[in-house]
């Protein structure tokens, strides 16, 4: 794992923001300062996650913050999600589960799925590196579209889900906010199970009484480790989750 790289001493002064941060808008500066504080950085250190240079705060979701970042090794812009896992998660368990999920999603190459490039834990901060889609969510894009255009975007999303299902990957929170439409007018499904897995309780926790009865019907071969969702837990967003 890369360590944070420091800016040269001549590039910053005590009490001042790094030059590349000082020129940003106030909201982004504030987010930089919060992330730096979480990572234990001083004002004179460049905010990086591994080898990735944070450039611009894109937004915040239920699973954490999303940033535009630069990958200096490959010379490309990427999106980095700084995931906020539930308190009390063991770092070793977190890393192992993150690695497994990332490996599966990284092999899922499809034009209608947001690509996952990298994932890891840096100074205690879980991060996921993804394709940067320059555009809007499907929810924001669908306003004013003709019916056939809208249908085409949802068909794109369906193709992405179908490709994921063929690999044994279940989204678990599919909704217009998790479909991203680029300037190429192509829809890509994002926010698959990777970050959701990090937010779930540890898979070896004791299930609830109701879940135990349901779990008794499972075969011995289906271990808790193999299940995508903990017993008795409901995932998804109300209004979009399947009624069953």
CSV table of C-alpha atoms in Angstrom, one decimal:
chain,number,residue,atom,x,y,z
A,1,UNK,CA,0.0,0.0,0.0
A,2,UNK,CA,1.3,3.4,-0.9
A,3,UNK,CA,2.0,5.9,1.8
A,4,UNK,CA,0.9,9.5,1.7
A,5,UNK,CA,3.4,11.6,-0.2
A,6,UNK,CA,4.4,14.9,1.3
A,7,UNK,CA,4.7,18.1,-0.6
A,8,UNK,CA,8.1,19.8,-0.5
A,9,UNK,CA,8.7,22.0,2.5
A,10,UNK,CA,9.1,25.0,0.1
A,11,UNK,CA,5.6,24.5,-1.3
A,12,UNK,CA,3.7,25.1,2.0
A,13,UNK,CA,3.9,27.1,5.2
A,14,UNK,CA,2.7,26.2,8.6
A,15,UNK,CA,-0.9,27.2,9.0
A,16,UNK,CA,-1.6,27.4,5.3
A,17,UNK,CA,-3.4,25.1,2.9
A,18,UNK,CA,-1.5,23.3,0.2
A,19,UNK,CA,-1.4,25.4,-3.0
A,20,UNK,CA,-3.6,23.0,-5.0
A,21,UNK,CA,-6.3,23.2,-2.3
A,22,UNK,CA,-6.2,26.9,-1.6
A,23,UNK,CA,-7.4,27.7,-5.0
A,24,UNK,CA,-10.6,25.7,-4.6
A,25,UNK,CA,-14.1,26.9,-3.6
A,26,UNK,CA,-14.8,27.2,0.1
A,27,UNK,CA,-17.0,24.1,0.3
A,28,UNK,CA,-14.3,21.9,-1.3
A,29,UNK,CA,-11.6,23.4,1.0
A,30,UNK,CA,-13.8,22.6,4.0
A,31,UNK,CA,-14.1,19.0,2.9
A,32,UNK,CA,-10.4,18.7,2.2
A,33,UNK,CA,-9.8,19.9,5.8
A,34,UNK,CA,-12.2,17.3,7.2
A,35,UNK,CA,-10.6,14.5,5.3
A,36,UNK,CA,-7.1,15.7,6.2
A,37,UNK,CA,-8.1,15.7,9.9
A,38,UNK,CA,-9.5,12.2,9.6
A,39,UNK,CA,-6.2,11.0,8.1
A,40,UNK,CA,-4.2,12.8,10.6
A,41,UNK,CA,-2.5,15.1,8.1
A,42,UNK,CA,-1.1,18.6,8.8
A,43,UNK,CA,-1.9,21.6,6.7
A,44,UNK,CA,1.4,21.2,4.9
A,45,UNK,CA,0.6,17.7,3.6
A,46,UNK,CA,-1.0,17.0,0.2
A,47,UNK,CA,-4.2,15.1,0.6
A,48,UNK,CA,-3.7,11.7,-1.1
A,49,UNK,CA,-5.3,8.3,-0.7
A,50,UNK,CA,-2.6,5.8,-1.6
A,51,UNK,CA,-1.2,7.1,-4.9
A,52,UNK,CA,-4.4,9.0,-5.8
A,53,UNK,CA,-4.5,12.8,-5.5
A,54,UNK,CA,-7.8,14.2,-4.3
A,55,UNK,CA,-8.8,17.0,-6.6
A,56,UNK,CA,-12.5,17.9,-6.1
A,57,UNK,CA,-15.3,16.9,-3.8
A,58,UNK,CA,-18.2,15.5,-5.8
A,59,UNK,CA,-20.8,14.8,-3.1
A,60,UNK,CA,-21.8,12.7,-0.2
A,61,UNK,CA,-24.1,9.6,-0.1
A,62,UNK,CA,-25.3,7.2,2.5
A,63,UNK,CA,-22.0,5.3,2.3
A,64,UNK,CA,-19.5,8.1,2.4
A,65,UNK,CA,-17.9,10.9,0.3
A,66,UNK,CA,-17.1,10.8,-3.4
A,67,UNK,CA,-14.1,12.7,-4.8
A,68,UNK,CA,-12.7,13.4,-8.2
A,69,UNK,CA,-9.1,12.3,-8.1
A,70,UNK,CA,-6.0,11.9,-10.3
A,71,UNK,CA,-4.0,8.8,-10.8
A,72,UNK,CA,-0.5,10.0,-11.5
A,73,UNK,CA,0.8,6.5,-12.5
A,74,UNK,CA,-1.8,6.0,-15.3
A,75,UNK,CA,-2.4,9.6,-16.0
A,76,UNK,CA,-6.2,9.5,-15.7
A,77,UNK,CA,-9.0,11.0,-13.6
A,78,UNK,CA,-10.9,8.7,-11.4
A,79,UNK,CA,-13.6,8.7,-8.8
A,80,UNK,CA,-12.8,7.7,-5.2
A,81,UNK,CA,-15.4,6.8,-2.7
A,82,UNK,CA,-14.3,7.2,0.9
A,83,UNK,CA,-16.5,4.6,2.6
A,84,UNK,CA,-17.7,5.1,6.2
A,85,UNK,CA,-18.0,1.6,7.6
A,86,UNK,CA,-20.0,0.9,10.7
A,87,UNK,CA,-18.1,1.4,14.0
A,88,UNK,CA,-16.5,-1.6,15.5
A,89,UNK,CA,-15.5,-3.4,12.3
A,90,UNK,CA,-12.2,-5.3,12.7
A,91,UNK,CA,-9.7,-3.9,10.2
A,92,UNK,CA,-8.5,-7.4,9.1
A,93,UNK,CA,-12.1,-8.5,8.4
A,94,UNK,CA,-12.8,-5.3,6.6
A,95,UNK,CA,-9.7,-5.6,4.4
A,96,UNK,CA,-10.4,-9.2,3.5
A,97,UNK,CA,-14.0,-8.6,2.6
A,98,UNK,CA,-13.2,-5.5,0.7
A,99,UNK,CA,-10.5,-7.3,-1.3
A,100,UNK,CA,-12.9,-10.2,-2.2
A,101,UNK,CA,-15.7,-7.9,-3.3
A,102,UNK,CA,-13.3,-5.6,-5.3
A,103,UNK,CA,-11.8,-8.6,-7.1
A,104,UNK,CA,-15.2,-9.8,-8.2
A,105,UNK,CA,-16.4,-6.3,-9.4
A,106,UNK,CA,-13.1,-5.5,-11.1
A,107,UNK,CA,-13.6,-8.6,-13.3
A,108,UNK,CA,-17.0,-7.3,-14.3
A,109,UNK,CA,-16.1,-5.4,-17.5
A,110,UNK,CA,-19.3,-4.1,-19.3
A,111,UNK,CA,-20.1,-0.8,-21.0
A,112,UNK,CA,-23.2,-0.4,-18.8
A,113,UNK,CA,-21.4,-0.9,-15.4
A,114,UNK,CA,-19.2,1.6,-13.7
A,115,UNK,CA,-15.7,0.0,-13.6
A,116,UNK,CA,-14.0,-0.6,-10.3
A,117,UNK,CA,-10.2,-0.1,-10.6
A,118,UNK,CA,-8.9,-0.4,-7.1
A,119,UNK,CA,-9.8,-0.6,-3.4
A,120,UNK,CA,-8.0,-0.6,-0.1
A,121,UNK,CA,-7.6,0.8,3.4
A,122,UNK,CA,-5.3,3.8,3.9
A,123,UNK,CA,-4.5,5.1,7.4
A,124,UNK,CA,-7.8,3.4,8.5
A,125,UNK,CA,-9.8,5.0,5.7
A,126,UNK,CA,-11.6,2.5,3.4
A,127,UNK,CA,-11.6,3.7,-0.3
A,128,UNK,CA,-12.9,2.4,-3.6
A,129,UNK,CA,-11.4,3.7,-6.9
A,130,UNK,CA,-13.9,3.7,-9.8
A,131,UNK,CA,-14.4,5.0,-13.3
A,132,UNK,CA,-15.2,8.7,-13.3
A,133,UNK,CA,-18.5,9.2,-15.2
A,134,UNK,CA,-18.7,12.8,-16.3
A,135,UNK,CA,-22.5,13.3,-16.3
A,136,UNK,CA,-25.6,13.0,-14.1
A,137,UNK,CA,-27.5,10.4,-12.3
A,138,UNK,CA,-30.4,8.8,-14.2
A,139,UNK,CA,-32.8,10.5,-11.8
A,140,UNK,CA,-31.4,13.9,-12.7
A,141,UNK,CA,-31.1,13.1,-16.4
A,142,UNK,CA,-34.6,11.8,-17.0
A,143,UNK,CA,-36.3,15.2,-16.7
A,144,UNK,CA,-37.4,16.4,-20.1
A,145,UNK,CA,-36.4,13.3,-22.0
A,146,UNK,CA,-38.7,11.7,-24.5
A,147,UNK,CA,-40.1,8.4,-23.6
A,148,UNK,CA,-38.0,6.4,-26.1
A,149,UNK,CA,-34.8,8.1,-24.8
A,150,UNK,CA,-35.7,7.3,-21.2
A,151,UNK,CA,-36.5,3.7,-22.1
A,152,UNK,CA,-33.2,3.4,-23.8
A,153,UNK,CA,-31.3,4.5,-20.7
A,154,UNK,CA,-33.2,2.0,-18.5
A,155,UNK,CA,-32.5,-0.7,-21.1
A,156,UNK,CA,-28.8,0.2,-20.8
A,157,UNK,CA,-29.1,-0.2,-17.0
A,158,UNK,CA,-30.9,-3.5,-17.4
A,159,UNK,CA,-28.0,-4.8,-19.6
A,160,UNK,CA,-25.6,-3.8,-16.9
A,161,UNK,CA,-27.6,-5.7,-14.2
A,162,UNK,CA,-27.9,-8.7,-16.5
A,163,UNK,CA,-24.1,-8.8,-16.9
A,164,UNK,CA,-23.7,-8.6,-13.2
A,165,UNK,CA,-26.2,-11.3,-12.5
A,166,UNK,CA,-24.4,-13.6,-15.0
A,167,UNK,CA,-21.4,-13.2,-12.7
A,168,UNK,CA,-23.3,-13.9,-9.6
A,169,UNK,CA,-23.3,-10.3,-8.4
A,170,UNK,CA,-26.5,-8.8,-6.9
A,171,UNK,CA,-26.8,-5.1,-6.7
A,172,UNK,CA,-29.1,-4.9,-3.7
A,173,UNK,CA,-29.9,-1.2,-4.0
A,174,UNK,CA,-30.8,-0.5,-7.7
A,175,UNK,CA,-32.5,2.9,-8.2
A,176,UNK,CA,-32.2,5.9,-10.6
A,177,UNK,CA,-29.7,7.5,-8.2
A,178,UNK,CA,-27.3,4.6,-8.7
A,179,UNK,CA,-27.3,4.8,-12.5
A,180,UNK,CA,-25.0,7.3,-14.0
A,181,UNK,CA,-25.5,8.8,-17.5
A,182,UNK,CA,-22.3,10.1,-19.2
A,183,UNK,CA,-22.0,12.8,-21.8
A,184,UNK,CA,-21.8,9.9,-24.3
A,185,UNK,CA,-25.5,9.3,-23.4
A,186,UNK,CA,-24.6,5.8,-22.1
A,187,UNK,CA,-26.1,4.6,-18.8
A,188,UNK,CA,-23.8,2.8,-16.3
A,189,UNK,CA,-24.9,1.1,-13.1
A,190,UNK,CA,-22.8,1.9,-10.1
A,191,UNK,CA,-22.7,1.4,-6.3
A,192,UNK,CA,-22.9,-2.4,-6.4
A,193,UNK,CA,-22.4,-4.6,-3.3
A,194,UNK,CA,-18.9,-3.5,-2.6
A,195,UNK,CA,-19.6,-0.6,-0.3
A,196,UNK,CA,-22.8,-2.2,1.1
A,197,UNK,CA,-20.8,-5.2,2.2
A,198,UNK,CA,-18.6,-2.8,4.2
A,199,UNK,CA,-21.6,-1.3,6.0
A,200,UNK,CA,-23.1,-4.6,7.1
A,201,UNK,CA,-22.5,-6.1,10.5
A,202,UNK,CA,-19.8,-8.7,10.6
A,203,UNK,CA,-21.0,-11.9,8.9
A,204,UNK,CA,-20.3,-14.1,12.0
A,205,UNK,CA,-22.5,-12.1,14.3
A,206,UNK,CA,-25.3,-13.9,16.2
A,207,UNK,CA,-28.6,-13.7,14.2
A,208,UNK,CA,-31.9,-12.6,15.6
A,209,UNK,CA,-34.5,-15.1,16.9
A,210,UNK,CA,-36.6,-14.7,13.7
A,211,UNK,CA,-33.5,-15.1,11.5
A,212,UNK,CA,-32.4,-18.3,13.4
A,213,UNK,CA,-35.7,-20.0,12.4
A,214,UNK,CA,-35.3,-19.0,8.8
A,215,UNK,CA,-31.6,-19.9,8.8
A,216,UNK,CA,-32.3,-23.4,10.1
A,217,UNK,CA,-33.7,-24.3,6.6
A,218,UNK,CA,-30.4,-23.6,4.9
A,219,UNK,CA,-28.0,-26.4,4.0
A,220,UNK,CA,-24.7,-26.9,5.7
A,221,UNK,CA,-22.9,-26.0,2.5
A,222,UNK,CA,-24.4,-22.4,2.6
A,223,UNK,CA,-22.3,-20.9,5.3
A,224,UNK,CA,-22.7,-17.4,6.7
A,225,UNK,CA,-19.5,-16.4,4.9
A,226,UNK,CA,-21.1,-17.3,1.5
A,227,UNK,CA,-24.3,-15.3,2.1
A,228,UNK,CA,-24.4,-11.8,0.5
A,229,UNK,CA,-26.6,-10.4,3.3
A,230,UNK,CA,-26.7,-11.2,7.0
A,231,UNK,CA,-29.7,-13.2,8.2
A,232,UNK,CA,-32.7,-11.1,9.1
A,233,UNK,CA,-31.2,-7.9,7.4
A,234,UNK,CA,-33.0,-5.9,4.8
A,235,UNK,CA,-31.0,-3.9,2.3
A,236,UNK,CA,-32.0,-1.5,-0.3
A,237,UNK,CA,-34.0,1.7,-0.5
A,238,UNK,CA,-37.7,1.9,0.3
A,239,UNK,CA,-39.7,2.6,-2.9
A,240,UNK,CA,-37.3,0.5,-5.0
A,241,UNK,CA,-36.6,-2.6,-3.0
A,242,UNK,CA,-38.4,-5.7,-4.2
A,243,UNK,CA,-41.7,-6.3,-2.2
A,244,UNK,CA,-41.0,-9.9,-1.3
